[in-house]
Coordinates of C-alpha atoms (C1' of nucleotides) in Angstrom, one line a residue:
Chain A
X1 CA 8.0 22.1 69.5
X2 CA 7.0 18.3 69.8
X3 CA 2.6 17.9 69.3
X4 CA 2.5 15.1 71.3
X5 CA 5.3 13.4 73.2
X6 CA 4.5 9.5 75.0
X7 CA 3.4 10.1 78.4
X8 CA 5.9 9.2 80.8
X9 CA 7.3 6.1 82.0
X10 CA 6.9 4.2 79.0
X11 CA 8.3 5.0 75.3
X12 CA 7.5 3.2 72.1
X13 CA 10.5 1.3 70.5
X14 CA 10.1 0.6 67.1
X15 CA 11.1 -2.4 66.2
X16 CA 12.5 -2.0 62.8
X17 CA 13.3 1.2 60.8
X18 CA 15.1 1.5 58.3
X19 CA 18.4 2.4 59.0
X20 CA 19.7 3.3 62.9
X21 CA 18.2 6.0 64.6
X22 CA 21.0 7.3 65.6
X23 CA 22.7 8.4 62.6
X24 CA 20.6 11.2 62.0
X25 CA 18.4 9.8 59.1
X26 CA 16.4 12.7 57.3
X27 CA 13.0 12.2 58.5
X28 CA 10.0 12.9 55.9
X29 CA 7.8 15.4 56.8
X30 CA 4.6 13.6 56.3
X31 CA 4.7 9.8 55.7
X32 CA 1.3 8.5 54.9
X33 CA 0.0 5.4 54.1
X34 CA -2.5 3.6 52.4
X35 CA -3.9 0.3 53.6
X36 CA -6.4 -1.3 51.3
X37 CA -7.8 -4.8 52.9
X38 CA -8.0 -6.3 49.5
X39 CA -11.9 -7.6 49.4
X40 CA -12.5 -7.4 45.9
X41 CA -11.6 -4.9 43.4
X42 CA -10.3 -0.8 44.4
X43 CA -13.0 1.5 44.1
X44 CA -13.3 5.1 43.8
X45 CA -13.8 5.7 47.2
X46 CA -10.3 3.7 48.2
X47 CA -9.1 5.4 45.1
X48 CA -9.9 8.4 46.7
X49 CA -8.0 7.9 49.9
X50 CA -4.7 6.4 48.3
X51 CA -5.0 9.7 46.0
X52 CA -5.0 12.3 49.1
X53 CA -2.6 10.2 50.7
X54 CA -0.6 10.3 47.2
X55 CA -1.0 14.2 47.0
X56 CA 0.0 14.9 50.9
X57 CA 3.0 13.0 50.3
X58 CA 4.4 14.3 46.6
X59 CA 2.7 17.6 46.9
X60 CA 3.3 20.4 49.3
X61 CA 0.4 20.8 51.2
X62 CA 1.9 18.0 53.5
X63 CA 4.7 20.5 54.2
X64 CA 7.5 19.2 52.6
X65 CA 8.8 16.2 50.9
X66 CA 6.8 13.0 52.3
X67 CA 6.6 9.7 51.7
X68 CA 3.8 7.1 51.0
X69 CA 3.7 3.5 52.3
X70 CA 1.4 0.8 51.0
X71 CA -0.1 -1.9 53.1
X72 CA -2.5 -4.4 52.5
X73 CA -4.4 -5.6 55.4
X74 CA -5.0 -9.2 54.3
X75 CA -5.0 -10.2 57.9
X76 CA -9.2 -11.4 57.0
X77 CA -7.3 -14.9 55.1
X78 CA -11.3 -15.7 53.8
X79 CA -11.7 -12.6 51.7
X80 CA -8.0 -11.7 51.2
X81 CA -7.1 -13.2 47.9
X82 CA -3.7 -12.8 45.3
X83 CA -5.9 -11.5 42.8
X84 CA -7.5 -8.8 45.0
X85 CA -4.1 -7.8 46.0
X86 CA -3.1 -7.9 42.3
X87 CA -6.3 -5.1 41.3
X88 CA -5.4 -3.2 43.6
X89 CA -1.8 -2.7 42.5
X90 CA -2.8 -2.8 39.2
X91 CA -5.3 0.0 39.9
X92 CA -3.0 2.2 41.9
X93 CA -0.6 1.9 39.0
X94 CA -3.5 3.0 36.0
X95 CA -4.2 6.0 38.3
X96 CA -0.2 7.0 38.3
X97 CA -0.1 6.4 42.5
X98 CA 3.6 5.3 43.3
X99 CA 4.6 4.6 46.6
X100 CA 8.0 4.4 48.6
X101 CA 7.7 1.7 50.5
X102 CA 5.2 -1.8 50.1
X103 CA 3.3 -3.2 49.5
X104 CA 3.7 -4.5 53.1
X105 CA 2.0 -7.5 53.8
X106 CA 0.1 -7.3 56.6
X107 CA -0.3 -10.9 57.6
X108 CA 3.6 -11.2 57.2
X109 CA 3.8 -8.9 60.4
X110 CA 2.2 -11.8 62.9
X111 CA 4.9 -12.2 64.7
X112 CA 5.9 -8.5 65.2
X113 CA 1.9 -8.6 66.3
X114 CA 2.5 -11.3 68.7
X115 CA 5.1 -9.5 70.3
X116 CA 3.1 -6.2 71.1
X117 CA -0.4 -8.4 72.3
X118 CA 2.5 -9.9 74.6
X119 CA 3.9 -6.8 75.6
X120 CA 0.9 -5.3 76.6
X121 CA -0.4 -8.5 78.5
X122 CA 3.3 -8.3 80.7
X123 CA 2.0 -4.7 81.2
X124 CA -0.9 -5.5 82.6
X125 CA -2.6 -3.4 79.7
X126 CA -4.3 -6.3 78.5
X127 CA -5.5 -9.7 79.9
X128 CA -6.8 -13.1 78.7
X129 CA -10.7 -13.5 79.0
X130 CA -12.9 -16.3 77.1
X131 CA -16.0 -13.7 77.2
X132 CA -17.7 -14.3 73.9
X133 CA -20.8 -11.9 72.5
X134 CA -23.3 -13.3 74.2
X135 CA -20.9 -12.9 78.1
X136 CA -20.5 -9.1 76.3
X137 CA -24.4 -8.7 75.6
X138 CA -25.4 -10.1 79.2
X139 CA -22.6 -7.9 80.6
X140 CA -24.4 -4.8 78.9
X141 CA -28.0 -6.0 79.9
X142 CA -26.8 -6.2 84.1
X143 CA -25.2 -2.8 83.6
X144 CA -28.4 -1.3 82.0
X145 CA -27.4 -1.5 78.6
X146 CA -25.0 1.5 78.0
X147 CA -21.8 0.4 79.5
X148 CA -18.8 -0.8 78.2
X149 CA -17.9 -4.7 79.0
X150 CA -15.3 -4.8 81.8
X151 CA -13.6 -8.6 81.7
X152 CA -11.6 -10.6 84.0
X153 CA -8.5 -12.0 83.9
X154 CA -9.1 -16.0 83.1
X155 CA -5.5 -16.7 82.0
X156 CA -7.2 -18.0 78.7
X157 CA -9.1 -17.0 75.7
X158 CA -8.8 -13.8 73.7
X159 CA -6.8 -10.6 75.1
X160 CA -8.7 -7.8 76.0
X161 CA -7.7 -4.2 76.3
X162 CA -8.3 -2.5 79.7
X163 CA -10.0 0.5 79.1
X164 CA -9.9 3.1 82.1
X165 CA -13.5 3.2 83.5
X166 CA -13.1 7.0 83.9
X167 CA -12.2 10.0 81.7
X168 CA -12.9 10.5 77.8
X169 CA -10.7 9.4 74.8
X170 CA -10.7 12.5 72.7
X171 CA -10.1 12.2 69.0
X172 CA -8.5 14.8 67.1
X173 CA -8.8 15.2 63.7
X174 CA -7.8 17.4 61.2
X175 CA -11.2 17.3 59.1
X176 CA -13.4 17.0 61.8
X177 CA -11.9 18.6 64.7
X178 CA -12.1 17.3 68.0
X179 CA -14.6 14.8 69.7
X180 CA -14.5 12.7 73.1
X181 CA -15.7 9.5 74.0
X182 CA -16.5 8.3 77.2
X183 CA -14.2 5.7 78.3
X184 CA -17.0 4.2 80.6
X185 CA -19.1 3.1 77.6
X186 CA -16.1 1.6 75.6
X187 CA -15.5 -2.3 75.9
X188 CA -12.4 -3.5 76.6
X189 CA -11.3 -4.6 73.4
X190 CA -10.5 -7.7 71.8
X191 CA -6.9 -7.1 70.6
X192 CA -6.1 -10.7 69.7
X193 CA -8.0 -13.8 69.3
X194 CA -8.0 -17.1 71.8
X195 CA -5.7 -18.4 68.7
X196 CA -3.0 -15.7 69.3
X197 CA -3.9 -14.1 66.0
X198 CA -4.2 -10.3 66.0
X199 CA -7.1 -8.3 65.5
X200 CA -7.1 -5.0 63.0
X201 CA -7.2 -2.6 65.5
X202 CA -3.7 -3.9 67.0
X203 CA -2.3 -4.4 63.6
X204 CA -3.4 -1.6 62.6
X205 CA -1.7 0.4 65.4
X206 CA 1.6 -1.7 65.4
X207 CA 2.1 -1.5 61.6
X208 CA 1.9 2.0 61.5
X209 CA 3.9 2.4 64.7
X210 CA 6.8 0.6 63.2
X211 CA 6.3 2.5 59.9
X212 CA 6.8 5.9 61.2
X213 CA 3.1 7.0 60.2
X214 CA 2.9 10.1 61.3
X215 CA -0.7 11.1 59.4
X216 CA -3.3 8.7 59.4
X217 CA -5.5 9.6 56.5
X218 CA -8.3 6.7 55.5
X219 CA -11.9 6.5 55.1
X220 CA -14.6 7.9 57.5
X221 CA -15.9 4.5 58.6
X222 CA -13.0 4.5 60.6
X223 CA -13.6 7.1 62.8
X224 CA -15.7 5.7 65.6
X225 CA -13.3 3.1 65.7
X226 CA -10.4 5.6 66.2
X227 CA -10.6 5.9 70.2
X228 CA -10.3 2.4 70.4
X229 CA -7.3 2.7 68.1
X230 CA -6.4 5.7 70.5
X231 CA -6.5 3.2 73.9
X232 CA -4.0 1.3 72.3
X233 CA -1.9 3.9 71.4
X234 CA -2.2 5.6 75.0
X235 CA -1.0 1.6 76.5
X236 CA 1.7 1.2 74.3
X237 CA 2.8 5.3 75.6
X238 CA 3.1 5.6 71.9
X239 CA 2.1 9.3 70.3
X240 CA -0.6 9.7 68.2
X241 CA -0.6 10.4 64.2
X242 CA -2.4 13.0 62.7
X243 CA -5.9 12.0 61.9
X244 CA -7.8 12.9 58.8
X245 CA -11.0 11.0 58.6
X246 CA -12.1 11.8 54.9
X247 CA -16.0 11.6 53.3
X248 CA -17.3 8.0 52.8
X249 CA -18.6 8.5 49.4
X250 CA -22.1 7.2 48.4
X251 CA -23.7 6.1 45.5
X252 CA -26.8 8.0 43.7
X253 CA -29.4 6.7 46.5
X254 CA -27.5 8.0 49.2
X255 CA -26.3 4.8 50.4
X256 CA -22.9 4.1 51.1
X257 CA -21.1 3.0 47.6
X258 CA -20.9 -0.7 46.6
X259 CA -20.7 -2.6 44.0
X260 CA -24.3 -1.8 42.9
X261 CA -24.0 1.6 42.0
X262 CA -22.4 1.1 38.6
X263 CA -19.1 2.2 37.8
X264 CA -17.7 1.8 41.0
X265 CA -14.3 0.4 40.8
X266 CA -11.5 1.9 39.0
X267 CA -11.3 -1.0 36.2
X268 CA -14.4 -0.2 34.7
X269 CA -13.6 3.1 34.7
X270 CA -10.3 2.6 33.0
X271 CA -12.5 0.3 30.7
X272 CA -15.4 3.0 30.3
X273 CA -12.4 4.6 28.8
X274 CA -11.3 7.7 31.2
X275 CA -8.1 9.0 31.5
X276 CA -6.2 8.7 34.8
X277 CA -5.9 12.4 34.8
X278 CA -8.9 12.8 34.7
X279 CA -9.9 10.5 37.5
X280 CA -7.7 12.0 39.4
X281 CA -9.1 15.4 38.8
X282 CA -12.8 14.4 39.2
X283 CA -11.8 12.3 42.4
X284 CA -9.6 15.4 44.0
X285 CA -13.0 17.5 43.6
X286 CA -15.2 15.0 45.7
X287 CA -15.2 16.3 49.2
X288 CA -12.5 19.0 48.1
X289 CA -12.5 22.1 47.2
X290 CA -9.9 24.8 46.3
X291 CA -11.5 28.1 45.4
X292 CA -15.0 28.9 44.7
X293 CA -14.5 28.7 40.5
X294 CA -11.7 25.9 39.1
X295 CA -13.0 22.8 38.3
X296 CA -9.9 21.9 35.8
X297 CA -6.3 21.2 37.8
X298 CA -3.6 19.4 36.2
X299 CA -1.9 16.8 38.5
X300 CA 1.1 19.3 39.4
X301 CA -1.8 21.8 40.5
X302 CA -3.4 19.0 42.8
X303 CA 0.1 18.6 44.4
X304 CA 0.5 22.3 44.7
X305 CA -2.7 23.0 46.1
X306 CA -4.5 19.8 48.2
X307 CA -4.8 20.5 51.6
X308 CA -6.4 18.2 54.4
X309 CA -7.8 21.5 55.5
X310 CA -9.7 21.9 52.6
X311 CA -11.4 17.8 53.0
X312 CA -15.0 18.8 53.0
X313 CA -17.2 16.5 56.0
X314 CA -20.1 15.7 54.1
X315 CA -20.3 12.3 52.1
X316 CA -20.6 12.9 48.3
X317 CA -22.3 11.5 45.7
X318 CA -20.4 10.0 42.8
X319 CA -21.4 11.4 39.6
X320 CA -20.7 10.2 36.5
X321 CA -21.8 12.7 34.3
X322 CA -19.7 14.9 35.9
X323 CA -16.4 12.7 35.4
X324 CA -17.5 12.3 32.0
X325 CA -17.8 16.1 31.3
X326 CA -14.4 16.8 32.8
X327 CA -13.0 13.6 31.2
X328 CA -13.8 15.1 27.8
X329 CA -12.3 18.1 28.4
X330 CA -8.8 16.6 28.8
X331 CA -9.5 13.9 26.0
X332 CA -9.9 16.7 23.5
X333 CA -6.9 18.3 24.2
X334 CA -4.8 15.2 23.9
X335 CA -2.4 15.5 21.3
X336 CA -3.1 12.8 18.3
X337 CA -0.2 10.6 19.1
X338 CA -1.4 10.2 22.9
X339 CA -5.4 9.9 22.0
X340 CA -4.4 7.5 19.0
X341 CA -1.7 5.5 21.5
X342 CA -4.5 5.2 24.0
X343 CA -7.3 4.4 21.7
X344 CA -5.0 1.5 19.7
X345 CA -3.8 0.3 23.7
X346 CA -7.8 0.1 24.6
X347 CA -9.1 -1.7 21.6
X348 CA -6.3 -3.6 21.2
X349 CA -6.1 -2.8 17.3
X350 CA -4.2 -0.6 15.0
X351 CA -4.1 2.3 12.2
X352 CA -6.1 4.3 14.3
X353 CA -4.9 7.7 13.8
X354 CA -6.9 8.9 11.1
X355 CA -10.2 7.3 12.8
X356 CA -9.4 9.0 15.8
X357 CA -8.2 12.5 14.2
X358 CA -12.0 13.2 12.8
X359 CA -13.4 11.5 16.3
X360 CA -11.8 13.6 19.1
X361 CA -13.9 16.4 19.3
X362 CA -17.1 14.2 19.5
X363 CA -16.2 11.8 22.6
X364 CA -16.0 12.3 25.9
X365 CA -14.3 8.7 26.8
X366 CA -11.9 6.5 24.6
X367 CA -14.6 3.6 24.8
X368 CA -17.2 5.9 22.7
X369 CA -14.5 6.0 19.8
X370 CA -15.7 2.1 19.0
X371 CA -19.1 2.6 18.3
X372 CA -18.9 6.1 16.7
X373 CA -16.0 5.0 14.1
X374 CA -15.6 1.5 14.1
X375 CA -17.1 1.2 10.9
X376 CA -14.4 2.2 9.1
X377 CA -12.3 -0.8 10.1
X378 CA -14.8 -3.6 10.9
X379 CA -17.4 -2.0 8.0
X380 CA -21.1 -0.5 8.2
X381 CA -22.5 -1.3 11.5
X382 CA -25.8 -3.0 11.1
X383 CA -28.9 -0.9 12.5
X384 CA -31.9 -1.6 9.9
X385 CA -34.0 1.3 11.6
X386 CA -31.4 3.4 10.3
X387 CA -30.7 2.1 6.8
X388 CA -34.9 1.8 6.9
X389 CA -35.5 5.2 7.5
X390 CA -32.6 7.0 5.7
X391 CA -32.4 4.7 2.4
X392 CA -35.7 3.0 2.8
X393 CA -37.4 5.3 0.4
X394 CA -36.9 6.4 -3.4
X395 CA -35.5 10.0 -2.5
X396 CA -32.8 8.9 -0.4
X397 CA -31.6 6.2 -2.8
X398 CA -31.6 8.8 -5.5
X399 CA -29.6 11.4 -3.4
X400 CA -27.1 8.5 -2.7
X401 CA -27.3 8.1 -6.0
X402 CA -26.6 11.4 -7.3
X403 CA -24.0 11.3 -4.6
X404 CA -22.5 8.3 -5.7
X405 CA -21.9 10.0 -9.3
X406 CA -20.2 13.0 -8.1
X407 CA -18.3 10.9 -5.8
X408 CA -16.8 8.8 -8.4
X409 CA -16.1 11.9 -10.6
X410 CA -13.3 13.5 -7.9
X411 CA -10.3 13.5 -9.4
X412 CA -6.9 13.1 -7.2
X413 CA -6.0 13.9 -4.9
X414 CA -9.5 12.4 -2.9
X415 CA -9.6 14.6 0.0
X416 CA -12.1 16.5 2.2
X417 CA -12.3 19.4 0.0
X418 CA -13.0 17.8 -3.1
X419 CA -15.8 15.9 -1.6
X420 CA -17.1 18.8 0.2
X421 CA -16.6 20.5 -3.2
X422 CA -18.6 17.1 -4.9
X423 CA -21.1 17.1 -2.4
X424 CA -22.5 20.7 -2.5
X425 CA -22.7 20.0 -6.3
X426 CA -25.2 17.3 -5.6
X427 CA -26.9 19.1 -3.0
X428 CA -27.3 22.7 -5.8
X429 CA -28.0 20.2 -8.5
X430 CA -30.5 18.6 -7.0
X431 CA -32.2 21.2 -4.7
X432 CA -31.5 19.2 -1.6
X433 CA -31.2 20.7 1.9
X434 CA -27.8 19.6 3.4
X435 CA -29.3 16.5 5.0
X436 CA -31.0 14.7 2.6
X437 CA -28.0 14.1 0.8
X438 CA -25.4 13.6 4.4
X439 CA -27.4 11.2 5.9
X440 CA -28.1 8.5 2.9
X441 CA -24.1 8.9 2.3
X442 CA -23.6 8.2 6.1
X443 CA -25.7 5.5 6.6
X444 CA -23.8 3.9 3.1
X445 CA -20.9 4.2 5.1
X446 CA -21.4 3.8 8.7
X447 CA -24.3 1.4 8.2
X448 CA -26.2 4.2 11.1
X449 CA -26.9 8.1 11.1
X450 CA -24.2 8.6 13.8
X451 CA -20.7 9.3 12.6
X452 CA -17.8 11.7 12.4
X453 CA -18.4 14.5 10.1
X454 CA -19.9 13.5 6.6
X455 CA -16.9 15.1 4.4
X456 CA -14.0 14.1 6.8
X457 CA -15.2 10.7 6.9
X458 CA -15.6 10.0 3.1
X459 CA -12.2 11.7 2.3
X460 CA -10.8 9.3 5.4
X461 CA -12.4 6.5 3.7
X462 CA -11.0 6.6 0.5
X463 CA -12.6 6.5 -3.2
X464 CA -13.0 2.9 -3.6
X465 CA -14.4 2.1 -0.1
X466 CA -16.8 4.7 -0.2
X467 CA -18.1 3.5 -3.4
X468 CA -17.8 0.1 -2.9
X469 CA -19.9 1.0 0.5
X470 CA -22.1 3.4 -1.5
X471 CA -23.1 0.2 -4.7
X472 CA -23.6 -2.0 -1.4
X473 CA -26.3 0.0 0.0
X474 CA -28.0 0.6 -3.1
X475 CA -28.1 -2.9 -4.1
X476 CA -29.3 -3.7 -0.6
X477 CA -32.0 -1.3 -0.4
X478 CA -33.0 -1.0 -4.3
X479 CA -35.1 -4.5 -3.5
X480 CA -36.7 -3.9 -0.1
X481 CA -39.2 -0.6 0.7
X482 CA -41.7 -3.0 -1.3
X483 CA -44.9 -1.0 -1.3
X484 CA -47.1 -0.3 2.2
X485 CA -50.7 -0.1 2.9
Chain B
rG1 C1' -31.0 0.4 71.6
rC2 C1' -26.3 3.0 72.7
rC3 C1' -22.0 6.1 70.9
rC4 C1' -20.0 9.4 67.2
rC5 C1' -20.2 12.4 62.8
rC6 C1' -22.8 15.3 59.1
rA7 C1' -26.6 18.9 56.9
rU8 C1' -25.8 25.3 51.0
rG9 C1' -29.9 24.0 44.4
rG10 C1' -30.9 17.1 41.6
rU11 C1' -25.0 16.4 42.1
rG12 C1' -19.9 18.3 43.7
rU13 C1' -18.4 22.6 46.0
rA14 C1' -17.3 28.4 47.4
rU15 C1' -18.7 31.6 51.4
rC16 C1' -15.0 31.0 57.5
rG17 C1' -21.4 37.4 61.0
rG18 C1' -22.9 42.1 56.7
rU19 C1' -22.6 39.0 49.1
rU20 C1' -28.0 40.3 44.2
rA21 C1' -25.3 33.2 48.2
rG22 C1' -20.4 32.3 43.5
rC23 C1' -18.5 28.2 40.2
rA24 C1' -19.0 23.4 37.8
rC25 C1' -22.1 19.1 36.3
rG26 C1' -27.2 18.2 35.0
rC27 C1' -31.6 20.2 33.1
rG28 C1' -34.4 24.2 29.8
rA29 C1' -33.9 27.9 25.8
rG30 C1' -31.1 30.2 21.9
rA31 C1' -26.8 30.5 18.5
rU32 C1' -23.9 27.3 15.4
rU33 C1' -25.2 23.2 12.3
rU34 C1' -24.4 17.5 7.6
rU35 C1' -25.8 13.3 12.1
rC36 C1' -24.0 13.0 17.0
rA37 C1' -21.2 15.7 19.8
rA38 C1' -18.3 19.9 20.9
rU39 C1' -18.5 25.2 21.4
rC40 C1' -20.7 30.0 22.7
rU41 C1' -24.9 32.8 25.1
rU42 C1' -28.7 32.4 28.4
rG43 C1' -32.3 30.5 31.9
rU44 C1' -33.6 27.0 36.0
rA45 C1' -32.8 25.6 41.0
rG46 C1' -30.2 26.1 47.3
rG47 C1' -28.9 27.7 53.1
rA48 C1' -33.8 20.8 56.3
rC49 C1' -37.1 22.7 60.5
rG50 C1' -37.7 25.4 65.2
rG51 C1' -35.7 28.3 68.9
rG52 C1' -32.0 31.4 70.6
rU53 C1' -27.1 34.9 70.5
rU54 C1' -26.4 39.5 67.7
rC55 C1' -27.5 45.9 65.2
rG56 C1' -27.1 41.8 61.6
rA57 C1' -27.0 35.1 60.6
rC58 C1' -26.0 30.0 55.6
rU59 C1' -22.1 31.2 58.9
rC60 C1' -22.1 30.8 66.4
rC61 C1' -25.3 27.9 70.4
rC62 C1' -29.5 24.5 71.6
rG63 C1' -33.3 21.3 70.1
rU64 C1' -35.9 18.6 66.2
rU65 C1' -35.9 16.0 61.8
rG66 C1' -33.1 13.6 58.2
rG67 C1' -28.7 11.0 56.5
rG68 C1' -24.2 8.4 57.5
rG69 C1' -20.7 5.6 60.4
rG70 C1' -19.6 2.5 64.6
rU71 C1' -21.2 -0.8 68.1
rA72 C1' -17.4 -8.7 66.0
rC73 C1' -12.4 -13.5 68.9
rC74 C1' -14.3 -8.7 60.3
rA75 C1' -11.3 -5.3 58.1

RNA sequence: GCCCCCAUGGUGUAUCGGUUAGCACGCGAGAUUUUCAAUCUUGUAGGACGGGUUCGACUCCCGUUGGGGGUACCA
């Protein structure tokens, strides 16, 4: 049975869909959307929202097959720009979001706008008034301060929404349940500017009208802006969407997330070096929850198992450390071609398999691959506390040394159990615990005390780099640790 | 100011009247150990407060406090 059919008397027309009606067009179940306003870069929280959206309408929990529009409401021409719009696509792309239809242009819609502020003005749903915030304000002030501005009909200036002065507009929502406002305290709302432009709420309404929307699922902040939404809807005697009012998302200090708070947009974390799965796992677990123990879902899981039921109501907290546990997690069980494709695609160099083989186990992002085993390509990094306290005294330069002559002795093949095999020599020769030994040969190397294992990275290294590496630290140090005190 | 929403450890969540309040991150300890990680074991920490309702409340109701959102001829 229908939810919600138009009240009577008055029926919504769509303008344009695809296709006649007629002809008996299979309908999706669920077609979502998501509708960016393209201020600056995506960031997690929008990420978010396009990613529910994504998983109601590939996955099942939106009942069957659906589909997913994209719109971008660049209707604010001062903070809408072609390389905002340009992120965002880019973004949605990294995280593996497709859409069906879009991206729509919102601003290319005007006219369609035009047509519906028109429509409703011929009703006598709306009317022309030149009140401005301060006639609002001193409206407010004669009525005892909580009521909603009532207009009149000047014939010029912006088009207002009549809102009933009785009654309550109730919300419904899927994540929230439901909640009435009183119509008495809502304005009658601006729906288009004295220019004839529209404002968001009437786009907003019209665009997803003439898309077929059927759930609206979008950030929280838009929820006391939803009866407003709702007026419009009820003018037009167009039925409702399903609502689903998700979490705003906040940063550390409990404010809502900006810029500020790090990390925030889905760039830097593609450049902090996570993996989209990931992302997409970490981001499906804030303000969701399936059970009361996984943490790990692979994308076909999400789709499987994401409900709007399950959309917790509290904000969360972004948490890095959290993303970069679970991002770990899948990073190490990449296969070598796929970490070593990614790694070579991130730095932008080559010849990284070997490098990356002995690294996987110790990152948690591709971007801490660099500074853990660069050295091997771009040689020994430079950290003089390092070379200072490992080879700044006699005893390490002697275990280097020592090393260096077992080293040189290997014969073929040069691989990680001959030096392992050379290595232990040194350190039963010589009486040395394992360290004293490692650590000069690492900082030789590396140029730092950090590095992939000792024996994996010398046989990776080769004979004559290591030695060559190994002659170039002694030489370096053999003149400095002059004498103290 | 007014309207609306929210409230489980530091963080994300499970629990939909009866549990020793579970899981994960973090943090602490131990194991492992060539650095750093990883891994394993283990510990730590929670129902904001006050009233009700009930045989019994984290769970339901009211209030308080706290937080958030909205309140534009922005989106």
């Amino acid at each position: 049975m229908a939810l919600a059919g138009p009240p009577a008397g008055e029926t919504w027309a769509p303008m344009s869909m695809a296709g006649d009606s007629t002809s008996g067009v299979m309908v999706a179940a669920v077609r979502v959307r998501f509708a960016p306003s393209p201020t600056g870069a995506l960031h997690i929280g929008g990420a978010r929202t396009a990613l529910y959206n994504w998983l109601l309408a590939r996955g099942t929990g939106g009942g069957g097959p659906g589909e997913l529009v994209l719109r971008i409401e660049d209707t604010d021409r001062e903070r809408s720009t072609p390389e905002n719009v340009a992120q965002i696509l880019e973004a949605l792309e990294w995280l593996g979001i497709d859409y069906d239809e879009g991206p729509v242009m919102q601003s290319g819609r005007a006219e369609r706008h035009a047509e519906v502020v028109a429509q409703l003005v011929d009703a006598g749903h709306a009317y022309r008034s030149t009140a401005g915030p301060e006639e609002v304000k001193a409206y407010k002030a004669a009525h005892g301060g909580a009521a909603g501005f009532r207009g009149t009909d000047e014939g010029e200036g912006a088009v207002r929404l009549r809102i009933p002065d009785e009654g309550t507009t109730v919300v419904s929502d899927v994540i929230r349940g439901e909640s009435s406002f009183v119509n008495a305290l809502l304005d009658d709302l601006v729906i288009a500017r004295a220019d004839g432009t529209p404002i968001y709420h009437l786009a907003v309404i019209v665009d997803d009208l003439d898309a077929g929307i059927t759930h609206v699922v979008r950030g929280a902040d838009h929820y006391s802006n939803t009866p407003k939404q709702v007026r419009i809807l009820k003018a037009l005697g167009a039925p409702e969407p399903v609502y689903a009012h998700v979490p705003l998302l906040h940063g550390p200090d409990g404010k809502k997330l900006s810029k500020r708070h790090g990390a925030a947009s889905v760039q830097e974390l593609r450049d902090a070096g996570y993996l989209p799965e990931a992302v997409r796992n970490y981001l499906a677990l804030l303000g969701w929850g399936y059970d009361d123990t996984t943490t790990f879902f692979t994308t076909e899981q999400l789709l499987e198992r994401f409900s709007l039921e399950r959309v917790s109501r509290n904000p969360a907290v972004f948490d890095e450390q959290k993303l970069r546990h679970i991002n770990g997690r899948y990073l190490r069980e990449l296969s070598l071609d796929d970490l070593t494709a990614r790694l070579e695609t991130l730095t932008g160099r080559s010849g990284l398999r070997g490098a990356a083989a002995i690294s996987q186990e110790k990152i948690s992002t591709l971007a801490e691959f660099w500074p853990l085993a660069g050295f091997f390509f771009d040689g020994p990094a430079d950290d003089p506390k390092a070379r200072a306290k490992v080879l700044g005294g006699s005893d390490g330069r002697d275990a280097l040394a020592r090393a260096r002559e077992a080293l040189a002795e290997i014969p073929d093949p040069w691989d990680e159990a001959q030096v392992e095999a050379a290595l232990t020599r040194v350190l039963e020769a010589g009486g040395y615990k394992p360290r004293e030994v490692y650590q000069p040969v690492r900082v030789a190397l590396a140029g730092t005390t950090v590095s992939p294992g000792i024996f994996e990275t010398v046989a990776l290294m080769g004979r004559d780099a290591t030695l060559a590496r190994i002659d170039a630290a002694l030489a370096a140090e053999s003149g400095v640790g002059a004498p103290e005190g």
